[in-house]
PDB file of C-alpha atoms in Angstrom:
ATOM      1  CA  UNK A   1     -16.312  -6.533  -1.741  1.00 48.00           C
ATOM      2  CA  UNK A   2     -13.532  -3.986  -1.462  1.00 52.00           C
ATOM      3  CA  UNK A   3     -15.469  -1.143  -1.391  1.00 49.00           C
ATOM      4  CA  UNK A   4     -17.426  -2.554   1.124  1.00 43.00           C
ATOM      5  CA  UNK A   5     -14.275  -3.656   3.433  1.00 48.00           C
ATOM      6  CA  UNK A   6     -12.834   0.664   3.027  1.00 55.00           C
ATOM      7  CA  UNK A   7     -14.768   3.315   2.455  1.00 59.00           C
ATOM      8  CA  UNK A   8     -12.222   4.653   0.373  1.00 62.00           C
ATOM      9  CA  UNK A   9     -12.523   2.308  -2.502  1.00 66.00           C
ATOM     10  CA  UNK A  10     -15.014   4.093  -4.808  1.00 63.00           C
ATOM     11  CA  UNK A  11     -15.409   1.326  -7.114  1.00 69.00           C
ATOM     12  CA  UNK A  12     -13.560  -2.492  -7.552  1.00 75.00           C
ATOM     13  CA  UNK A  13     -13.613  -5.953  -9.118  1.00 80.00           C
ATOM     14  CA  UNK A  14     -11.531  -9.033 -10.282  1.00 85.00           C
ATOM     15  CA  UNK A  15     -12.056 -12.631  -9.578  1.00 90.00           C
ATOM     16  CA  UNK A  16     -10.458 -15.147  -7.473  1.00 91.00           C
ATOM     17  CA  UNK A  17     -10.607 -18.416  -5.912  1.00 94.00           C
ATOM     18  CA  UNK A  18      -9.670 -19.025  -1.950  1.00 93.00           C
ATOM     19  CA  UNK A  19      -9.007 -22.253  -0.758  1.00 96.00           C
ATOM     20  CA  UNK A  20      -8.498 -22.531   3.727  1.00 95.00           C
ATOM     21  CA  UNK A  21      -8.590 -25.016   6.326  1.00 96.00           C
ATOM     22  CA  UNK A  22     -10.052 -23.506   9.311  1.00 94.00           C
ATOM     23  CA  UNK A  23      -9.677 -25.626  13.092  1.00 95.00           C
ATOM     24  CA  UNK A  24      -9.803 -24.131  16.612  1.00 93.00           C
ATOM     25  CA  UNK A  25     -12.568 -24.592  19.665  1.00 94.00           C
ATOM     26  CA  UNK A  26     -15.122 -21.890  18.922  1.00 91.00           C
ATOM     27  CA  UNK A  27     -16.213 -20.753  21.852  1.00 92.00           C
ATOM     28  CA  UNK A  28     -12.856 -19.703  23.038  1.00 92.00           C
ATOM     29  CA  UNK A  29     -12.346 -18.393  19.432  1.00 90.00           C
ATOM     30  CA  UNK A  30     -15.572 -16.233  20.059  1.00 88.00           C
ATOM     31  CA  UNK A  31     -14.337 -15.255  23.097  1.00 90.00           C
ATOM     32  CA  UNK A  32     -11.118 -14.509  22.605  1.00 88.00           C
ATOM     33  CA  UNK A  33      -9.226 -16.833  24.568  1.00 92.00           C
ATOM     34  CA  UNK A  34      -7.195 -18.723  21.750  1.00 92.00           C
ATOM     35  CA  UNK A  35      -6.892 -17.875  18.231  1.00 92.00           C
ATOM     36  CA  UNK A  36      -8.281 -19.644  15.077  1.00 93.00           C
ATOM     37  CA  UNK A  37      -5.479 -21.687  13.585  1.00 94.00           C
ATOM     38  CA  UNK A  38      -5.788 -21.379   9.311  1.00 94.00           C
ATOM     39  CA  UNK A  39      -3.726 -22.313   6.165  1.00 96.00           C
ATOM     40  CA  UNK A  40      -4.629 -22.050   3.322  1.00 97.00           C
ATOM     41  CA  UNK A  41      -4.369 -19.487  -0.504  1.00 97.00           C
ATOM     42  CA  UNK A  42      -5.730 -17.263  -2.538  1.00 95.00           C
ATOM     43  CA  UNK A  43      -5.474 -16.340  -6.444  1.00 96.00           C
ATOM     44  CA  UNK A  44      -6.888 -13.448  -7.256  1.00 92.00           C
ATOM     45  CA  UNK A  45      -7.003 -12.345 -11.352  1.00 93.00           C
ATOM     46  CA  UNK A  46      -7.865  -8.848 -13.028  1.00 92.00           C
ATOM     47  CA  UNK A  47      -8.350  -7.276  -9.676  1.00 90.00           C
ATOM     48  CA  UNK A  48      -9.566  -3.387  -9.810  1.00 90.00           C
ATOM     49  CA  UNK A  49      -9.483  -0.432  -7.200  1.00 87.00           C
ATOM     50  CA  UNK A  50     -10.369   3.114  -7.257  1.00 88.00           C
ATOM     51  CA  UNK A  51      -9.068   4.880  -4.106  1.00 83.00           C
ATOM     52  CA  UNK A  52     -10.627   8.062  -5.420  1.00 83.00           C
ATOM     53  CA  UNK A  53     -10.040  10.214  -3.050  1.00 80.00           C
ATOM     54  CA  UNK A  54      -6.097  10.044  -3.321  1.00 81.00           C
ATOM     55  CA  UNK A  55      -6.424   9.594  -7.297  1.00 87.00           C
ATOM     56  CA  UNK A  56      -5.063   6.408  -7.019  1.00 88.00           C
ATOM     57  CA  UNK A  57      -6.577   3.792  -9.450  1.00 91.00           C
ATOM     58  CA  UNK A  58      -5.071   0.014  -9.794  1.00 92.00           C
ATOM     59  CA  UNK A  59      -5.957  -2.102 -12.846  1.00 93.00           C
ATOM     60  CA  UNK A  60      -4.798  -5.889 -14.311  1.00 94.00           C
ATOM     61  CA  UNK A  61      -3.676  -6.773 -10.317  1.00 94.00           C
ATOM     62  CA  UNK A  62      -2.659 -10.120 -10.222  1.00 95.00           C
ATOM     63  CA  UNK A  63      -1.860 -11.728  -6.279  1.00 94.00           C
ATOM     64  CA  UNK A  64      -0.850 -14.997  -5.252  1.00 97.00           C
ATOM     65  CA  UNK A  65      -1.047 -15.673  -1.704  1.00 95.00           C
ATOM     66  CA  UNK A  66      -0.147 -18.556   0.768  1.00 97.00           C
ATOM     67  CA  UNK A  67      -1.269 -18.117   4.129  1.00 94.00           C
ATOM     68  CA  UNK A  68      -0.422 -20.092   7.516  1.00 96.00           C
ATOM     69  CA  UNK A  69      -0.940 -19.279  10.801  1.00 93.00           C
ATOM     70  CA  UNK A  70       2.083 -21.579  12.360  1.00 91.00           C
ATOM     71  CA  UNK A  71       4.252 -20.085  10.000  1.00 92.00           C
ATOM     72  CA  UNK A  72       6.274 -16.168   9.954  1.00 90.00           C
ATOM     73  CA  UNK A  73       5.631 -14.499   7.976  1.00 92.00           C
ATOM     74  CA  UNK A  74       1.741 -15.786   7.989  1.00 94.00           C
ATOM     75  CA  UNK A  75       0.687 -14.551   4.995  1.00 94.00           C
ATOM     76  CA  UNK A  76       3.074 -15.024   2.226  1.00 96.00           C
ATOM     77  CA  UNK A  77       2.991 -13.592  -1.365  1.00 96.00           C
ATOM     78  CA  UNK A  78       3.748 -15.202  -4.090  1.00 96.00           C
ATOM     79  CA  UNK A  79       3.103 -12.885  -6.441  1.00 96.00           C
ATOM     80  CA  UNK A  80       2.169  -9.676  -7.061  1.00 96.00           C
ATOM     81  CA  UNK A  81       2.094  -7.541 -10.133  1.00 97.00           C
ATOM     82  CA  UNK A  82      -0.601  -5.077 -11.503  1.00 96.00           C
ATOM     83  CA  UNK A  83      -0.322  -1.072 -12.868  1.00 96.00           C
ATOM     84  CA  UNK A  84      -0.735   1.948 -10.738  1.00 93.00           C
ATOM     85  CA  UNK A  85      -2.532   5.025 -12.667  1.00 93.00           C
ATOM     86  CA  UNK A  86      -1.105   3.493 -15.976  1.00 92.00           C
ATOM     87  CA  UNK A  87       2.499   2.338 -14.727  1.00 95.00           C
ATOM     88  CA  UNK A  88       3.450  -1.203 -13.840  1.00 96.00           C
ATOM     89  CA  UNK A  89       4.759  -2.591 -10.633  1.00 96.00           C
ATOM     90  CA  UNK A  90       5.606  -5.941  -9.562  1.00 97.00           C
ATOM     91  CA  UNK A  91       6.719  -8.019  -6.476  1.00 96.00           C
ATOM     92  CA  UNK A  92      10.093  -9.115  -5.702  1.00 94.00           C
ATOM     93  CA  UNK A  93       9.167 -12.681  -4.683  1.00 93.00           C
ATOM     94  CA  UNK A  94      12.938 -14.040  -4.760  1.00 91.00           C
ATOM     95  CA  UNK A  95      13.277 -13.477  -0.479  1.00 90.00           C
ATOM     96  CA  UNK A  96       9.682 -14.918   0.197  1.00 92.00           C
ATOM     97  CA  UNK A  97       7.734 -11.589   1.444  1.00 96.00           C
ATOM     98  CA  UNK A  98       4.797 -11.474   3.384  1.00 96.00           C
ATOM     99  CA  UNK A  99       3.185 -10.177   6.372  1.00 94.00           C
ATOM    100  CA  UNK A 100       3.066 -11.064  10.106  1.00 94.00           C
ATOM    101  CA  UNK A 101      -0.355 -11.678  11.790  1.00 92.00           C
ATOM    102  CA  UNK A 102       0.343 -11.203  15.547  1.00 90.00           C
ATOM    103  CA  UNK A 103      -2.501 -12.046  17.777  1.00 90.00           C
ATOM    104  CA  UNK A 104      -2.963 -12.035  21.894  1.00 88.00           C
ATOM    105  CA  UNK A 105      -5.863 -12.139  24.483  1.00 87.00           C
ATOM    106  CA  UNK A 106      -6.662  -8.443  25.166  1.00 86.00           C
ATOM    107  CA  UNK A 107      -5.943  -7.023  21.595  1.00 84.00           C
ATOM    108  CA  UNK A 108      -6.906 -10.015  19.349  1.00 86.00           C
ATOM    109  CA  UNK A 109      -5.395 -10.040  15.897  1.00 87.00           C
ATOM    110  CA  UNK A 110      -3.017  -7.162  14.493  1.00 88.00           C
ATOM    111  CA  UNK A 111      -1.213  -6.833  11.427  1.00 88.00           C
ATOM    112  CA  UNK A 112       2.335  -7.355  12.307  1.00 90.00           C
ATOM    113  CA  UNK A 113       5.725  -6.547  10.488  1.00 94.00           C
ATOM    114  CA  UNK A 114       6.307  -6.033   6.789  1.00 93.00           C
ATOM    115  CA  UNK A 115       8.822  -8.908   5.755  1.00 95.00           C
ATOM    116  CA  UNK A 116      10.900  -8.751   2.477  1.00 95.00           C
ATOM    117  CA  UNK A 117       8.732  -6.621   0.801  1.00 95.00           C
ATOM    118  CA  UNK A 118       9.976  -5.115  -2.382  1.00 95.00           C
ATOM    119  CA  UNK A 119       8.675  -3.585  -4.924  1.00 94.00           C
ATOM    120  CA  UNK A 120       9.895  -2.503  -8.889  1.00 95.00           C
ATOM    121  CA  UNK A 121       7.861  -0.017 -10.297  1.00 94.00           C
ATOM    122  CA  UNK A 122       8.117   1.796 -14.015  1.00 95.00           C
ATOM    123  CA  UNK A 123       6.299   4.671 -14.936  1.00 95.00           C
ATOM    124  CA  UNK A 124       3.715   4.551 -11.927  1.00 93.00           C
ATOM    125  CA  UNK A 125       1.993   8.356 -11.437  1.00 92.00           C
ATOM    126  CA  UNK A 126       0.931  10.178  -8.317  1.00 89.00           C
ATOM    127  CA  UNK A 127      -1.106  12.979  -9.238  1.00 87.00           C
ATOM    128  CA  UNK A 128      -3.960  15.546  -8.236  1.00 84.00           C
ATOM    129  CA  UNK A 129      -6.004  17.641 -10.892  1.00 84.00           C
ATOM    130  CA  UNK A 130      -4.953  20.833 -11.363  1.00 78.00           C
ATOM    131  CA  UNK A 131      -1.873  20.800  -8.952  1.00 81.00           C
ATOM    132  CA  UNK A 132       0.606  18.342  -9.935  1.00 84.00           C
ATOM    133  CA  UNK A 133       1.845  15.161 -11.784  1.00 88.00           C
ATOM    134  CA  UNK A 134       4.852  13.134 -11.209  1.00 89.00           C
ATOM    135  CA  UNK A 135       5.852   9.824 -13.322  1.00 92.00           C
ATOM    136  CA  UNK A 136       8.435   7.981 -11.144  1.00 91.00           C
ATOM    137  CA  UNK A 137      10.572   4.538 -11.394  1.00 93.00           C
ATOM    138  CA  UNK A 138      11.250   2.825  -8.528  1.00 91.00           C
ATOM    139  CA  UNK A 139      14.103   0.274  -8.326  1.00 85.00           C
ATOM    140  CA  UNK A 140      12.910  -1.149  -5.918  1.00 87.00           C
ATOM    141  CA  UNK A 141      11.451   0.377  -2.931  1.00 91.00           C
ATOM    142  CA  UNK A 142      10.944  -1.559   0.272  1.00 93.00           C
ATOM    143  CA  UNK A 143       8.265  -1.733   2.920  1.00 91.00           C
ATOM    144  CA  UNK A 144       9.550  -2.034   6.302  1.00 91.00           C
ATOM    145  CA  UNK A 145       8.042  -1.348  10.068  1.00 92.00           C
ATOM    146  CA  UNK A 146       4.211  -2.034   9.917  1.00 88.00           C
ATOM    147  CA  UNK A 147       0.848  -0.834  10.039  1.00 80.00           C
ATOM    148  CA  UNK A 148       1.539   1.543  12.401  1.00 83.00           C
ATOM    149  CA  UNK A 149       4.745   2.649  11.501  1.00 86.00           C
ATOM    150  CA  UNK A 150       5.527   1.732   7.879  1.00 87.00           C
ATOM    151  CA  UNK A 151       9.454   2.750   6.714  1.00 90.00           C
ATOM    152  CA  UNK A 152       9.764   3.100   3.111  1.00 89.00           C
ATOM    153  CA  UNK A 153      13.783   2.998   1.317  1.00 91.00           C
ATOM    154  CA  UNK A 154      15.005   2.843  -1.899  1.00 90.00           C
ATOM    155  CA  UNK A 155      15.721   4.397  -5.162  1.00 88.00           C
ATOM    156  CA  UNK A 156      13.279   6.993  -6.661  1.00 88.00           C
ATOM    157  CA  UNK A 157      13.399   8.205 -10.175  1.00 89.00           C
ATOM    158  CA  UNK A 158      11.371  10.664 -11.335  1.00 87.00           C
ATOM    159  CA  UNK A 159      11.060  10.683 -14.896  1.00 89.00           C
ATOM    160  CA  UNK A 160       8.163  13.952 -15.599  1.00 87.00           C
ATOM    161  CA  UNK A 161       6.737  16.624 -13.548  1.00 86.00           C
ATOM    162  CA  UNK A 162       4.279  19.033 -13.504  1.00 84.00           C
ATOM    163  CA  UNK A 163       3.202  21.443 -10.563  1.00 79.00           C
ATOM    164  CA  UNK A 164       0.981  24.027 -11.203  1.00 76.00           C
ATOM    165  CA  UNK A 165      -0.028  26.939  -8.814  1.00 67.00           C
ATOM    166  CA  UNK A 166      -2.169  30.863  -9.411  1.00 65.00           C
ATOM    167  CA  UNK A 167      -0.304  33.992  -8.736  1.00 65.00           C
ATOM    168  CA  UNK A 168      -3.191  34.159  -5.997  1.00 65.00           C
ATOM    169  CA  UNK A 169      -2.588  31.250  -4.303  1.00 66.00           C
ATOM    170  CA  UNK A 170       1.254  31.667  -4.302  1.00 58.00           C
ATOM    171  CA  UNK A 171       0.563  35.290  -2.981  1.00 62.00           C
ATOM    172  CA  UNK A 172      -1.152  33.849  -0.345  1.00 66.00           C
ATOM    173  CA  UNK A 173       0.879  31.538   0.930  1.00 61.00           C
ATOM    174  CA  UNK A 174       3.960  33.905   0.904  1.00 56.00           C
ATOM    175  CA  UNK A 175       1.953  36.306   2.718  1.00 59.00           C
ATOM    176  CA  UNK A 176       1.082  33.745   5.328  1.00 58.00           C
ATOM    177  CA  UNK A 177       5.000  32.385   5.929  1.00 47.00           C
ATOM    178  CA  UNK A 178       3.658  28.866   4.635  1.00 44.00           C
ATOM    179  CA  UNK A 179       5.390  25.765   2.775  1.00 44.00           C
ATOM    180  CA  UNK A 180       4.546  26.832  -1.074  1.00 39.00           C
ATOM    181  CA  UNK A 181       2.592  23.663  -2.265  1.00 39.00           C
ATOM    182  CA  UNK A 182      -0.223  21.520  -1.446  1.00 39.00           C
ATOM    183  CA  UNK A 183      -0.438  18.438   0.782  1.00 42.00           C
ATOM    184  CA  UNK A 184      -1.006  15.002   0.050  1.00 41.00           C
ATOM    185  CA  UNK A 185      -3.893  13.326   2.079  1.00 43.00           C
ATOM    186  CA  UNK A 186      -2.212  11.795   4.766  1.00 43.00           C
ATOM    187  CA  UNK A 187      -5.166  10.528   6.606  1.00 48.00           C
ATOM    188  CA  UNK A 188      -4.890   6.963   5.536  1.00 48.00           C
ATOM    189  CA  UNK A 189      -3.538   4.829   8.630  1.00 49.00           C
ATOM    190  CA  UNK A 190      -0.641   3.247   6.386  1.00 48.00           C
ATOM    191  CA  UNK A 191       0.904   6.763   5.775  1.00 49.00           C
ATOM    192  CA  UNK A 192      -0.242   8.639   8.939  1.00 53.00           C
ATOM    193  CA  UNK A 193       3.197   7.693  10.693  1.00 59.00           C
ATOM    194  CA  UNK A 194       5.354   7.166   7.433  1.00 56.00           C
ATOM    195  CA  UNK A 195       9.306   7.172   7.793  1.00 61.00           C
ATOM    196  CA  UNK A 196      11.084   7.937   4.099  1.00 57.00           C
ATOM    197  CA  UNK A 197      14.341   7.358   3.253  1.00 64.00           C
ATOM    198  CA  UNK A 198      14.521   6.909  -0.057  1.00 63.00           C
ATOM    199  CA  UNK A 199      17.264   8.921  -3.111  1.00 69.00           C
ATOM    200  CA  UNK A 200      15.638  10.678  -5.248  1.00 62.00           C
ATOM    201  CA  UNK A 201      16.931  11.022  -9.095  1.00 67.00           C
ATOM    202  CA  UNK A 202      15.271  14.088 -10.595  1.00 60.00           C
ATOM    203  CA  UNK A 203      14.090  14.151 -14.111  1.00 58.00           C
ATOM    204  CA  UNK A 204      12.025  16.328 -16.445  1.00 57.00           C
ATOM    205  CA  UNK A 205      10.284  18.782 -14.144  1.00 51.00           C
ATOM    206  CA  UNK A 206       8.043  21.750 -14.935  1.00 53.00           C
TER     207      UNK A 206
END
């Protein structure tokens, strides 16, 4: 189902159970003029995702999540915990994080703000073939803003490095006055407008 909800999921699987109460008049649900009322949650086990374009691959997820639409945040997690490219990460649940659902006549529904969201993460990897590796810690780092304009803080440490570059392509880009390097994909409309202000501890790097 999750490669069918973003095109960027190559692959995915897990299992889960969802359990919702759903009330509201339909026709001005259909037509926009009030919005569904729900509560309800969700347990989803062994959960899988391949975003393979940005070599991102999650494996073992595990998410627990409460959702109610009288309530902010409206969808809460309970937990969350899984591994990133071989690392581990896992929710800080202790201040009740979720997510906002904000809905109105002429827009509908929107994702709203990122609430409490904190995450600890050991020995996670961002990576591309033939360009670069990084192992990092993260203790924690915290999702703030929203959809739209997502602020990430916190404490980075990375642990290993690698970048690799040819003589030819660092020629090049000397010659041309550009940043040497390679850029991440930042198409994805989570980190199209993302603010960083996070301190980095460097490690190993090569």
């Amino acid at each position: 189902i999750l490669s069918l909800v973003n095109k960027d999921i190559a692959e995915s699987g897990g299992n889960g159970t969802i359990g919702a109460t759903i009330t509201g008049n339909i026709k001005k649900i259909i037509t926009n003029e009030e919005p569904v009322n729900f509560i309800g949650s969700c347990v989803f086990n062994d959960l899988s995702a391949n975003f393979e374009r940005a070599f991102v691959e999650f494996n073992e997820l595990k998410v627990d999540i409460d959702f109610d639409s009288r309530t902010t945040p409206s969808i809460i997690f309970r937990d969350v915990r899984g591994k990133m490219n071989g690392g581990e990460f896992v929710l800080d649940t202790s201040r009740k994080p979720g997510i906002a659902i904000i809905w109105d006549k002429q827009r509908g529904y929107k994702i709203g703000e990122f609430m409490n969201i904190a995450l600890n993460v050991k020995d996670c990897m961002i990576y591309q073939p033939d360009m670069y590796s990084i192992i990092f810690d993260a203790d924690p780092v915290r999702f703030r803003g929203n959809m739209d304009a997502p602020k990430i803080t916190g404490n980075i440490t990375i642990k290993k490095g690698q970048y690799v570059e040819t003589i030819q392509s660092l020629i090049q880009n000397l010659l041309s006055s550009r940043e040497i390097g390679t850029k991440a994909s930042f198409d994805y409309p989570l980190v199209k407008n993302l603010e960083l202000d996070v301190d980095v501890v460097r490690g190993t790097m090569r």
